[in-house]
Short mmCIF file of C-alpha atoms and ligand atoms in Angstrom, two decimals:
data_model
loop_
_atom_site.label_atom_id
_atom_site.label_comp_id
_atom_site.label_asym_id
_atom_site.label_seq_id
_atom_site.Cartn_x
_atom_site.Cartn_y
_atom_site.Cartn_z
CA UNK A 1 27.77 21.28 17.71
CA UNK A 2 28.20 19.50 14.37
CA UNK A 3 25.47 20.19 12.23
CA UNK A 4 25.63 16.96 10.54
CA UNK A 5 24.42 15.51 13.45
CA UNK A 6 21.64 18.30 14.49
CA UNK A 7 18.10 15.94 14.34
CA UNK A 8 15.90 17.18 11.98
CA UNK A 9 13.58 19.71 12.86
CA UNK A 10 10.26 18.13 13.67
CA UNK A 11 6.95 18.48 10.76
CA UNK A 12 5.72 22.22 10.62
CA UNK A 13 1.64 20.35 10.48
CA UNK A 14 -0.19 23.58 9.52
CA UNK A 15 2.40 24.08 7.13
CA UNK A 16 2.08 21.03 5.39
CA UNK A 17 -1.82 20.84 5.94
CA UNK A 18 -1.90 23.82 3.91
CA UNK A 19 -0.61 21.62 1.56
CA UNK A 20 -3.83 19.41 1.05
CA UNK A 21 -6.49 21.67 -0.37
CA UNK A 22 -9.04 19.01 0.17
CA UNK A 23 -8.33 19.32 4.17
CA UNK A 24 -9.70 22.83 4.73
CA UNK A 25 -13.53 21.41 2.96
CA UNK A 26 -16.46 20.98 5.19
CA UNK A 27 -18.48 17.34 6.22
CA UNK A 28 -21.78 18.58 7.26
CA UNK A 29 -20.96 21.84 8.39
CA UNK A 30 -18.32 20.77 10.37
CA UNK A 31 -14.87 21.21 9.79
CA UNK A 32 -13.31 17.80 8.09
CA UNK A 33 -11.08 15.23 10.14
CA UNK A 34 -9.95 12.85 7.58
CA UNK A 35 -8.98 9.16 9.35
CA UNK A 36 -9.65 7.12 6.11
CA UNK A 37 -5.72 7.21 5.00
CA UNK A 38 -5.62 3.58 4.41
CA UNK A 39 -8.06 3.54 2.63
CA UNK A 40 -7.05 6.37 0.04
CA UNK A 41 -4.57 9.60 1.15
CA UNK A 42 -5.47 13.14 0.38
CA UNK A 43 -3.26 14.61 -2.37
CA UNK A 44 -0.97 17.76 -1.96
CA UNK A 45 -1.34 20.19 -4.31
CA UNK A 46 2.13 19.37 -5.88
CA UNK A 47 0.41 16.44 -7.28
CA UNK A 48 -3.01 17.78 -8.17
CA UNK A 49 -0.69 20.63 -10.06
CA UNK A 50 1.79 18.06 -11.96
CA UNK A 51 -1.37 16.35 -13.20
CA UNK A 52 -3.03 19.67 -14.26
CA UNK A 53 0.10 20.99 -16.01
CA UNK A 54 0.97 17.42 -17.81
CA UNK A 55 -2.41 17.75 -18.96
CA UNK A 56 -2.45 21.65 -19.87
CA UNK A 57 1.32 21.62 -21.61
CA UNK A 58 2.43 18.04 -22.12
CA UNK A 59 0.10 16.15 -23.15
CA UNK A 60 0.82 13.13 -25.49
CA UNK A 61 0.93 9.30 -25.76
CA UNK A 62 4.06 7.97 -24.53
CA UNK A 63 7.24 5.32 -26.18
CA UNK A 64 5.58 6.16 -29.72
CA UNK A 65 5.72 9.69 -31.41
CA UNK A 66 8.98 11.15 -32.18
CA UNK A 67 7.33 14.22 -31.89
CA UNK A 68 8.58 17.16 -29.00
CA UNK A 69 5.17 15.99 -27.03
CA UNK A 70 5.81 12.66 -27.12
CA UNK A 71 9.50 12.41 -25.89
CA UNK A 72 8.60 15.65 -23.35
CA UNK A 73 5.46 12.74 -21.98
CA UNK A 74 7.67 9.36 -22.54
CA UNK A 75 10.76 11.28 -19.80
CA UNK A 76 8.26 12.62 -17.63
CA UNK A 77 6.70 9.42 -17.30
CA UNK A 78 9.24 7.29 -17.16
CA UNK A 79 10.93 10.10 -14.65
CA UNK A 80 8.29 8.16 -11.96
CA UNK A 81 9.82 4.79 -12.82
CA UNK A 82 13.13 6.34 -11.43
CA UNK A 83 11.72 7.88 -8.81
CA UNK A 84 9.72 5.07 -7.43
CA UNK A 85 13.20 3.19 -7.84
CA UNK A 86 15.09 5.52 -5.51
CA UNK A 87 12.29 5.84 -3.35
CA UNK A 88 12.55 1.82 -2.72
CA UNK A 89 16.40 1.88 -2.54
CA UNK A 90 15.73 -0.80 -5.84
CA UNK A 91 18.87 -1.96 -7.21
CA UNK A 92 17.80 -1.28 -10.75
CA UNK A 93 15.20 0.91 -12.33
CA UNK A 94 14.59 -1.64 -14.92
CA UNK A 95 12.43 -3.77 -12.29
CA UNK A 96 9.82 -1.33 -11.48
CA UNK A 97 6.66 -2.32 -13.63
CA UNK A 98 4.40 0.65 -13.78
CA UNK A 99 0.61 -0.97 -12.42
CA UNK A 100 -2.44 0.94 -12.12
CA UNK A 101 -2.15 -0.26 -8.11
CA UNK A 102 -1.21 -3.43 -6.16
CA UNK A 103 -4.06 -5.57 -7.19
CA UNK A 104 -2.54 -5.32 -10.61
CA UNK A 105 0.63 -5.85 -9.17
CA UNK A 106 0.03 -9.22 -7.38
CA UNK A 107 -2.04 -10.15 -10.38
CA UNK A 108 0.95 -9.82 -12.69
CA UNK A 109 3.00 -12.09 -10.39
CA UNK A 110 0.09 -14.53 -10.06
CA UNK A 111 -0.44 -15.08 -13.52
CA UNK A 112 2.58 -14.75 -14.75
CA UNK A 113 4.96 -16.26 -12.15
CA UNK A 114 2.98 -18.51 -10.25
CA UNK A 115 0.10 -19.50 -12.76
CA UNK A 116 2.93 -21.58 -15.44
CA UNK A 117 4.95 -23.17 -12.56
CA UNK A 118 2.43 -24.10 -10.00
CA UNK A 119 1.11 -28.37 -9.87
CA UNK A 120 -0.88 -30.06 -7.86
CA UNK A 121 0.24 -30.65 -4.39
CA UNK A 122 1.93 -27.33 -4.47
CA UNK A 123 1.31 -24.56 -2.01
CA UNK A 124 1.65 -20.80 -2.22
CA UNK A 125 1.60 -19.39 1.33
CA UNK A 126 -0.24 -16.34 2.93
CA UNK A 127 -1.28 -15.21 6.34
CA UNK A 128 -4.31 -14.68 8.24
CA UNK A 129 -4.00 -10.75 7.97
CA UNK A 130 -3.93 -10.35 4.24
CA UNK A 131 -6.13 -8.15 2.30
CA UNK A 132 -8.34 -9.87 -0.33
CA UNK A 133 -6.11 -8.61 -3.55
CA UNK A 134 -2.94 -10.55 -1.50
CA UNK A 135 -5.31 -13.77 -1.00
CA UNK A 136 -7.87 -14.04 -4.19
CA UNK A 137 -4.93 -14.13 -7.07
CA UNK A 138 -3.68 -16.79 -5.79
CA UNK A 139 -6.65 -19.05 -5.23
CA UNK A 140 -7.35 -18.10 -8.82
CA UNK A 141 -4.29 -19.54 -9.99
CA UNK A 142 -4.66 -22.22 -7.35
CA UNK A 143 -7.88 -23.29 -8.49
CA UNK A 144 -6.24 -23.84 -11.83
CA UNK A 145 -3.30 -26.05 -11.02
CA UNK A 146 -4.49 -27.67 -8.27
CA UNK A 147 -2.29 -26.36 -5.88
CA UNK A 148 -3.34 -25.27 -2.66
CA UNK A 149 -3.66 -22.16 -0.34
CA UNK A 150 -1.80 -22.56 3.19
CA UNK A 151 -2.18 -19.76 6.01
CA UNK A 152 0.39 -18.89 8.63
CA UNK A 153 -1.56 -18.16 11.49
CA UNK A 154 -1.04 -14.51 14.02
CA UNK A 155 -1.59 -14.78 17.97
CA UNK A 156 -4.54 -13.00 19.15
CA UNK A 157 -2.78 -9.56 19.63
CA UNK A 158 -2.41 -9.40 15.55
CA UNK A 159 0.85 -10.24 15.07
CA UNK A 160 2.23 -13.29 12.91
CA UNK A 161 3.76 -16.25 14.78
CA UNK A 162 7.13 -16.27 12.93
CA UNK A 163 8.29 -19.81 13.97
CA UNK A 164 4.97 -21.23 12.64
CA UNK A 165 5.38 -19.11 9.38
CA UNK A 166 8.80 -20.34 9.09
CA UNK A 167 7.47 -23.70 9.73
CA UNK A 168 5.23 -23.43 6.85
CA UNK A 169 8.00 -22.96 4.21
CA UNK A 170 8.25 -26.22 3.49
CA UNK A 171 9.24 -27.35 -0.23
CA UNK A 172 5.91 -27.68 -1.32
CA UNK A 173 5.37 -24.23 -1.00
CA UNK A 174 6.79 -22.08 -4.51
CA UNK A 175 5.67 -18.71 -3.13
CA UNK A 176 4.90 -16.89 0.58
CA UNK A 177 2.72 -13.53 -0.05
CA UNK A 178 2.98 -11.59 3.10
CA UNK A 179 1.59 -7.82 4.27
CA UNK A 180 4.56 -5.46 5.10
CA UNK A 181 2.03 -3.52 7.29
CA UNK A 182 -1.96 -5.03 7.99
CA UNK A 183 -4.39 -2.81 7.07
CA UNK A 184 -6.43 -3.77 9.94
CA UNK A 185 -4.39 -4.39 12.30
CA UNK A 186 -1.34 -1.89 11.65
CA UNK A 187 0.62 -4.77 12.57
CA UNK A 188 4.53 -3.99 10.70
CA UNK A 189 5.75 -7.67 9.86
CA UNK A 190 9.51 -8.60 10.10
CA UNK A 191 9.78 -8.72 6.50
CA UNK A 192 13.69 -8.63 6.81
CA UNK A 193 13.46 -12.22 8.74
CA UNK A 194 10.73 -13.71 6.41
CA UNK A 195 12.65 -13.35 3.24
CA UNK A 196 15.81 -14.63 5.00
CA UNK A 197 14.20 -17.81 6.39
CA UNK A 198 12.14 -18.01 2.79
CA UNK A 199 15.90 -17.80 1.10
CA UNK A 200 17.31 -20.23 2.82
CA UNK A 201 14.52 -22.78 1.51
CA UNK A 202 14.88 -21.19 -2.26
CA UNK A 203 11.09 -19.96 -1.78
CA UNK A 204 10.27 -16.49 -3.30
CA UNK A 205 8.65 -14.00 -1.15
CA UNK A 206 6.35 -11.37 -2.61
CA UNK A 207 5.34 -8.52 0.15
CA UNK A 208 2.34 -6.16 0.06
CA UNK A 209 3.76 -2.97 0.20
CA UNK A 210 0.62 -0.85 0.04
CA UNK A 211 0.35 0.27 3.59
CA UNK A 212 4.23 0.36 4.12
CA UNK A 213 5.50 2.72 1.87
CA UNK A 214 3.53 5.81 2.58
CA UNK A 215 4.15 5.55 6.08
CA UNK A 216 7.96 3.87 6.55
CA UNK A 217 11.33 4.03 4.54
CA UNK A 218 11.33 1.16 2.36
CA UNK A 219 14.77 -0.65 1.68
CA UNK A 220 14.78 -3.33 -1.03
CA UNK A 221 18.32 -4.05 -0.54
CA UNK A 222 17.88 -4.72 3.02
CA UNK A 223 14.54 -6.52 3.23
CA UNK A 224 15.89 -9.20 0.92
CA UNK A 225 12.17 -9.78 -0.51
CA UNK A 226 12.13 -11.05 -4.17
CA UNK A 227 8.60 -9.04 -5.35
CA UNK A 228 7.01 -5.61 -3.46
CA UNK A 229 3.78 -3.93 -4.71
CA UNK A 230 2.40 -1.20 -4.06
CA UNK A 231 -0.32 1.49 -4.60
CA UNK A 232 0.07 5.10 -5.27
CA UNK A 233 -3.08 6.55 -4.52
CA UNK A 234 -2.17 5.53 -0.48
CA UNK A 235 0.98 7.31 -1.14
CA UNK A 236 -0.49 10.71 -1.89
CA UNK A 237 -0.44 9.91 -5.28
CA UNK A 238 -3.59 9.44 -8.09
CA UNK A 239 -5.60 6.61 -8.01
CA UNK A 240 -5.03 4.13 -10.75
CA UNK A 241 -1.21 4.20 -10.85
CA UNK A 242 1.15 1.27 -8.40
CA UNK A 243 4.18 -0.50 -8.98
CA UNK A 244 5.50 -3.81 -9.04
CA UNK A 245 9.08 -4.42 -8.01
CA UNK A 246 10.68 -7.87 -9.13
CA UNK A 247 14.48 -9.05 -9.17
CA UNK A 248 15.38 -8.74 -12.65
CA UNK A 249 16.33 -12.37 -13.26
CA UNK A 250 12.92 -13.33 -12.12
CA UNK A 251 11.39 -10.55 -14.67
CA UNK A 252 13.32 -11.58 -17.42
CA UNK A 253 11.84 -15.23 -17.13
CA UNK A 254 7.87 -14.17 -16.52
CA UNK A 255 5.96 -14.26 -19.64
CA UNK A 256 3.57 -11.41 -20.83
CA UNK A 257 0.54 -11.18 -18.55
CA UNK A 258 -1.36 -8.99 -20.64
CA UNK A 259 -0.47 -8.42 -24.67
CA UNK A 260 -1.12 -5.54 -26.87
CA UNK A 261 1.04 -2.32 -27.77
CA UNK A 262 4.11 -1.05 -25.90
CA UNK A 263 5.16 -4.54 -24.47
CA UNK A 264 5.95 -5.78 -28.34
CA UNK A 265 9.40 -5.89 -30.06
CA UNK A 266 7.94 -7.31 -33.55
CA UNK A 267 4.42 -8.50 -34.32
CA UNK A 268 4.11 -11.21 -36.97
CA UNK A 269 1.01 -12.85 -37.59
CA UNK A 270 3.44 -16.11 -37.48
CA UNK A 271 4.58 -14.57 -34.20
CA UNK A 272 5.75 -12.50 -31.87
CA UNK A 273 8.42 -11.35 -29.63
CA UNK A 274 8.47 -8.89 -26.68
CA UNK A 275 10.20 -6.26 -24.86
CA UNK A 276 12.33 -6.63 -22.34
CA UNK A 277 11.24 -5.72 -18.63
CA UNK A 278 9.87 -3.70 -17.35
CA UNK A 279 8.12 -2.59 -20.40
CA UNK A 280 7.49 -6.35 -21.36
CA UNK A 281 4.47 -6.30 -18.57
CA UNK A 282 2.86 -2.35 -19.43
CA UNK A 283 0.99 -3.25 -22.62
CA UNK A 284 -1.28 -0.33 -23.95
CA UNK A 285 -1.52 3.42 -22.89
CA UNK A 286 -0.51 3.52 -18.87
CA UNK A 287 -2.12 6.03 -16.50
CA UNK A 288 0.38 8.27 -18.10
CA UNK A 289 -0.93 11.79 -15.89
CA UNK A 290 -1.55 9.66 -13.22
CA UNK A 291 2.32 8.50 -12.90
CA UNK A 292 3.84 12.41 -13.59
CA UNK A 293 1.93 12.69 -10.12
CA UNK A 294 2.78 10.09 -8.46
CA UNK A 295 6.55 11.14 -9.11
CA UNK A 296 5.27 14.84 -7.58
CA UNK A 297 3.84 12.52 -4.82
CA UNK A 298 7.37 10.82 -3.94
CA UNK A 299 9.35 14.13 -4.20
CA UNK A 300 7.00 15.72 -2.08
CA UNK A 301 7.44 12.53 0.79
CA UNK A 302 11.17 12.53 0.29
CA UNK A 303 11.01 16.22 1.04
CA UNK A 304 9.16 15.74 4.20
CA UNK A 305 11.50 12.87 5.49
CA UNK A 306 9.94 9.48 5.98
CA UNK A 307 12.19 9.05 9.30
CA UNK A 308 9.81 12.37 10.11
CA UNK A 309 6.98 10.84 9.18
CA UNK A 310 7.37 7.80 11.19
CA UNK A 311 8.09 10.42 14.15
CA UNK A 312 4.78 12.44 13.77
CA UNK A 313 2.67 9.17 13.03
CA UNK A 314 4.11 7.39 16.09
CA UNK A 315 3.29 10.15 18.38
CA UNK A 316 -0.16 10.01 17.17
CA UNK A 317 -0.97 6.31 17.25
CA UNK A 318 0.43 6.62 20.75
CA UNK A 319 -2.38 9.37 21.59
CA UNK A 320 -4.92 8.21 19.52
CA UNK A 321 -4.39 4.63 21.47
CA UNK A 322 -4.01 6.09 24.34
CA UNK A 323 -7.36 8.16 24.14
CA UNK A 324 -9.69 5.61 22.37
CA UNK A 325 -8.31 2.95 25.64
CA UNK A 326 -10.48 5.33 27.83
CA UNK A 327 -13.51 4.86 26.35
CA UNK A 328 -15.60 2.97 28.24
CA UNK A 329 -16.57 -0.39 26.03
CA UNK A 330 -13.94 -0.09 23.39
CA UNK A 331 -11.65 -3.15 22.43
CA UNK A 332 -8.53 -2.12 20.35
CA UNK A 333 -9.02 -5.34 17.62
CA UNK A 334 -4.92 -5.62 16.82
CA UNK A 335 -2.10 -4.75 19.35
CA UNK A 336 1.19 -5.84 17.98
CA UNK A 337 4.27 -4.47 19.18
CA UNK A 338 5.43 -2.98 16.08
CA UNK A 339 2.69 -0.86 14.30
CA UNK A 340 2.03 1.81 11.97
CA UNK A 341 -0.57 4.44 12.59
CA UNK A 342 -3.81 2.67 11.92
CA UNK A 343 -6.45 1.32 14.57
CA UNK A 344 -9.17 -1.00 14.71
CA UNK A 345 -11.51 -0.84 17.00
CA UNK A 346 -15.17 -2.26 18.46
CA UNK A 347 -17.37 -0.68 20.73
CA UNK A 348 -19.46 -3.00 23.24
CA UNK A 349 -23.43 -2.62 21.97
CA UNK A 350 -22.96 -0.70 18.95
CA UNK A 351 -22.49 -1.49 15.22
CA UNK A 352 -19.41 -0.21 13.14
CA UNK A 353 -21.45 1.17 10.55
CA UNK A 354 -24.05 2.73 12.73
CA UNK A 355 -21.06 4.72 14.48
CA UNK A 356 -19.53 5.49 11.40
CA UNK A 357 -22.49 7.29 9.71
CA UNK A 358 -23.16 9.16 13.20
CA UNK A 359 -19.13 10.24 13.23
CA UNK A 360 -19.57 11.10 9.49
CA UNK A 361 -22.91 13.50 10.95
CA UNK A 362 -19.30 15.38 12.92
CA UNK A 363 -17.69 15.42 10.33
CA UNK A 364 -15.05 12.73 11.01
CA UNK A 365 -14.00 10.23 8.16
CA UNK A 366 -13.04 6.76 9.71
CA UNK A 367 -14.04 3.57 7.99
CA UNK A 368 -16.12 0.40 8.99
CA UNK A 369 -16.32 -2.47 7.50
CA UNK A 370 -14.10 -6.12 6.64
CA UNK A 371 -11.67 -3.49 5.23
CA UNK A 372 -11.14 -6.11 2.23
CA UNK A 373 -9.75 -9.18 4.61
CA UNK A 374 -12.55 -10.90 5.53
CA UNK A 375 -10.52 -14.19 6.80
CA UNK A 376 -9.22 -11.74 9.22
CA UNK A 377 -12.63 -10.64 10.40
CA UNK A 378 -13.20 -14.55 10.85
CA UNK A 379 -10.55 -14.81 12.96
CA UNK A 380 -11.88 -12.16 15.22
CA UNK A 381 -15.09 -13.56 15.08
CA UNK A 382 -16.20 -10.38 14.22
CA UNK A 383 -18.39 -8.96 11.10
CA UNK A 384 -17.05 -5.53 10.91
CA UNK A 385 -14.67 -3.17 12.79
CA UNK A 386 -14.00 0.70 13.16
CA UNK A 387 -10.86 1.77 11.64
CA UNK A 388 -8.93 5.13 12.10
CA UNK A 389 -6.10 5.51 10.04
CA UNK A 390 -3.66 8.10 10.28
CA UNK A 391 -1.33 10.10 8.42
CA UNK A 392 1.16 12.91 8.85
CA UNK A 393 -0.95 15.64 8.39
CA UNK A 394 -3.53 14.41 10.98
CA UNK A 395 -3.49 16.24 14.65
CA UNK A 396 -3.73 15.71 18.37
CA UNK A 397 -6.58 18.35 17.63
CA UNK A 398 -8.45 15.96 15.31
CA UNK A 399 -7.81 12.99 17.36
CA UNK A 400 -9.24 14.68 20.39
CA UNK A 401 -12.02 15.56 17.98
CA UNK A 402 -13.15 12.09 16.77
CA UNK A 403 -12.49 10.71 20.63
CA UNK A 404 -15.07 12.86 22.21
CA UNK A 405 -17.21 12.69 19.08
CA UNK A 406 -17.34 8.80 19.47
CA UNK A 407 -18.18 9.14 22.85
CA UNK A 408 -21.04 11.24 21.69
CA UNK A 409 -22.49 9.22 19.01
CA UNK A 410 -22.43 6.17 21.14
CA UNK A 411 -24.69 7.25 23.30
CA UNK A 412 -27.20 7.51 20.70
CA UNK A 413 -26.81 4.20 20.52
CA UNK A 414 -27.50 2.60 24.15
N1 PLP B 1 -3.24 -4.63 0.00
C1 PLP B 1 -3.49 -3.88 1.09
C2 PLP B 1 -2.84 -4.23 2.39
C3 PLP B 1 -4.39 -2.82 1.01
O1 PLP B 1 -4.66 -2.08 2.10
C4 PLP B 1 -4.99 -2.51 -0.25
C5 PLP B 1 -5.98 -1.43 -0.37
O2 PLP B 1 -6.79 -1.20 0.51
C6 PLP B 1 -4.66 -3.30 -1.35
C7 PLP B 1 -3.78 -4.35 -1.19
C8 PLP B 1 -5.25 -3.05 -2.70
O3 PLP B 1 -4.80 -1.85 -3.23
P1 PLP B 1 -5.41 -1.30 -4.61
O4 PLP B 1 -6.91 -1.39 -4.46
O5 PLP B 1 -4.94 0.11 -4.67
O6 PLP B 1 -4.90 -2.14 -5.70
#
């Protein structure tokens, strides 16, 4: 057989959980099952090591001593810039702006895309299953131009009702701010489709990358979207570093969001003029550690495969769903067709945060909560829900774990 066409071997798991230092600790005595991915990842060594060793033989400020330090910190820094622009399939490193995280991200585009160009009567458009960093921004700069929020709405099962989205872009609108993958809901939107139909009408579309890209390839060149953020520390990355990605002939015309050092060409105190993107939007000292591991973070995904990873995490949404179905009194809140690994859930006559300090008692990390989209939670007419997110390094073992645990725990609860 042609061994170009061999498939991949699948994940070696206790291989790669040997990986994650943090995965062989204790909760309570018990051994750790960690289902709080979307919430933050766990960190490979490889990353926790690039940080340590920047630290131990690099360190120095970056883009301003000529010194060996300085030019040995300003390449391995901006080594994550083209990293992060491989990893995206971006057609040019120059429009990845280093963010400490997708809240700064959407920020940026907020303030300084939306904020000068927005007027009353205008309309920026989201959906129902944003998180709070894709939906506050813009009301900010909303609330300052008198322009208005509009929501596309999603069906019951959690998935967005395309023809109504579509519907929406109407030329009032001057921006559409969607999810690539819910947090909630794990619902994967057609991101491909929106930016077409938003093309067509000359509307930008900025997508929330921050639960896509740790968990699916990402293709900028195929989606067709105009902005994508993301967050490293979901990515197996440090906290505190992100990315936004922008078409360059957008970047070129967005003003400064924040000013101070790096993002300067000359200061005057008559005036002054700044750098070009990307580093036009990175004023002061970045995360600068942070990023050399985030670059350790991407190498060590693009080792494992992302088609891989979506394998692995398919197969264990499809047990985890499968297993949580059969408890008796538990609604799966978000059943979309197409979904990444992550499941919200209620369970008849007990609260989410009651079961999730009892689960936390067996060691098992899931989260409860609005998960930072309270409109969403409104929608289900619901205050809270369970969430178990996966990742790759997650098992049938742990799943069958946290399934009988909950059945446990609830009955402490009746
Ligand atoms: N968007 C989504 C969909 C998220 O899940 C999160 C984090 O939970 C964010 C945005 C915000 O990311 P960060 O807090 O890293 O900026």
């Amino acid at each position: 057989m042609n061994a170009l066409h061999d498939p991949a071997p699948p994940l070696d798991v206790e291989r790669i959980r040997a990986d994650f230092p943090l995965l062989a600790r204790t909760v309570h005595d018990k051994p750790l099952v960690y289902l709080d991915n979307a919430n933050t990842a766990q960190k490979p060594a490889a990353v926790i090591e690039a940080v340590d060793r920047f630290y131990r033989e690099t360190n120095a400020n970056v883009a301003r001593a000529v010194h060996q330090l300085g030019e040995e910190a300003t390449a391995a820094y901006e080594a994550s810039r083209d990293k992060l622009a491989r990893f995206l399939n971006a057609p040019s490193r120059d429009e990845i702006v280093l963010t400490s995280g997708t809240t700064q991200a959407i920020n940026l585009v907020a303030y300084s895309y939306a904020l000068p160009r927005l007027q009353p009567g205008d309309e920026i458009l989201v959906t129902t299953m944003e998180h709070h960093a894709n939906i506050v921004p813009w009301q900010i700069v909303c609330g300052r131009t008198g322009a208005k929020l509009k929501v596309a709405p999603i069906s019951e099962r959690g998935e967005l009702i395309v023809d109504k989205f579509v519907a929406a872009l109407t030329p009032s609108v001057k921006l559409a701010a969607v999810a690539h993958v819910s947090n909630v809901l794990g619902t994967i939107n057609p991101i491909a489709e929106l930016a077409r139909a938003a093309r067509q009408r000359g509307i930008p579309l900025l997508v929330d990358g921050s639960q896509a890209a740790p968990h699916l390839p990402i293709d900028l060149k195929a989606l067709g979207c105009d902005f994508y953020a993301l967050t490293g520390h979901k990515l197996f990355g440090p906290t505190g570093t992100g990315a936004l990605w922008a078409r360059k002939d957008i970047l070129r015309e967005m003003p400064p969001f924040l000013g101070g050092g790096e993002m300067i060409r000359e200061v005057r105190f008559e005036g002054t003029t700044f750098a070009d993107p990307p580093h036009r939007f990175e004023a002061g000292t970045p995360n600068i550690a942070g990023f050399v591991g985030l670059g350790a973070a991407l190498d060590y995904v693009e080792a494992l495969g992302r088609e891989r990873i979506v394998e692995r995490e398919q197969a264990l949404l499809e047990h985890a769903t499968a297993a949580l179905k059969a408890v008796p009194g538990l609604r799966i809140v978000g059943e979309a067709a197409h979904k990444a690994a992550v499941i919200s859930f209620l369970v008849e006559g007990a609260h989410a945060h009651d079961l999730a300090t009892l689960l936390d008692h067996e060691g098992i990390a899931v989260r409860s909560g609005h998960h930072c989209a309270h409109p969403l939670m409104q929608f289900y007419g619901v205050p809270a829900t369970l969430r178990a997110s996966l990742a790759f390094y997650n098992t049938h073992e742990e799943i069958d774990r946290f399934v009988a645990a909950l059945v446990k725990v609830r009955q402490f609860l009746l």
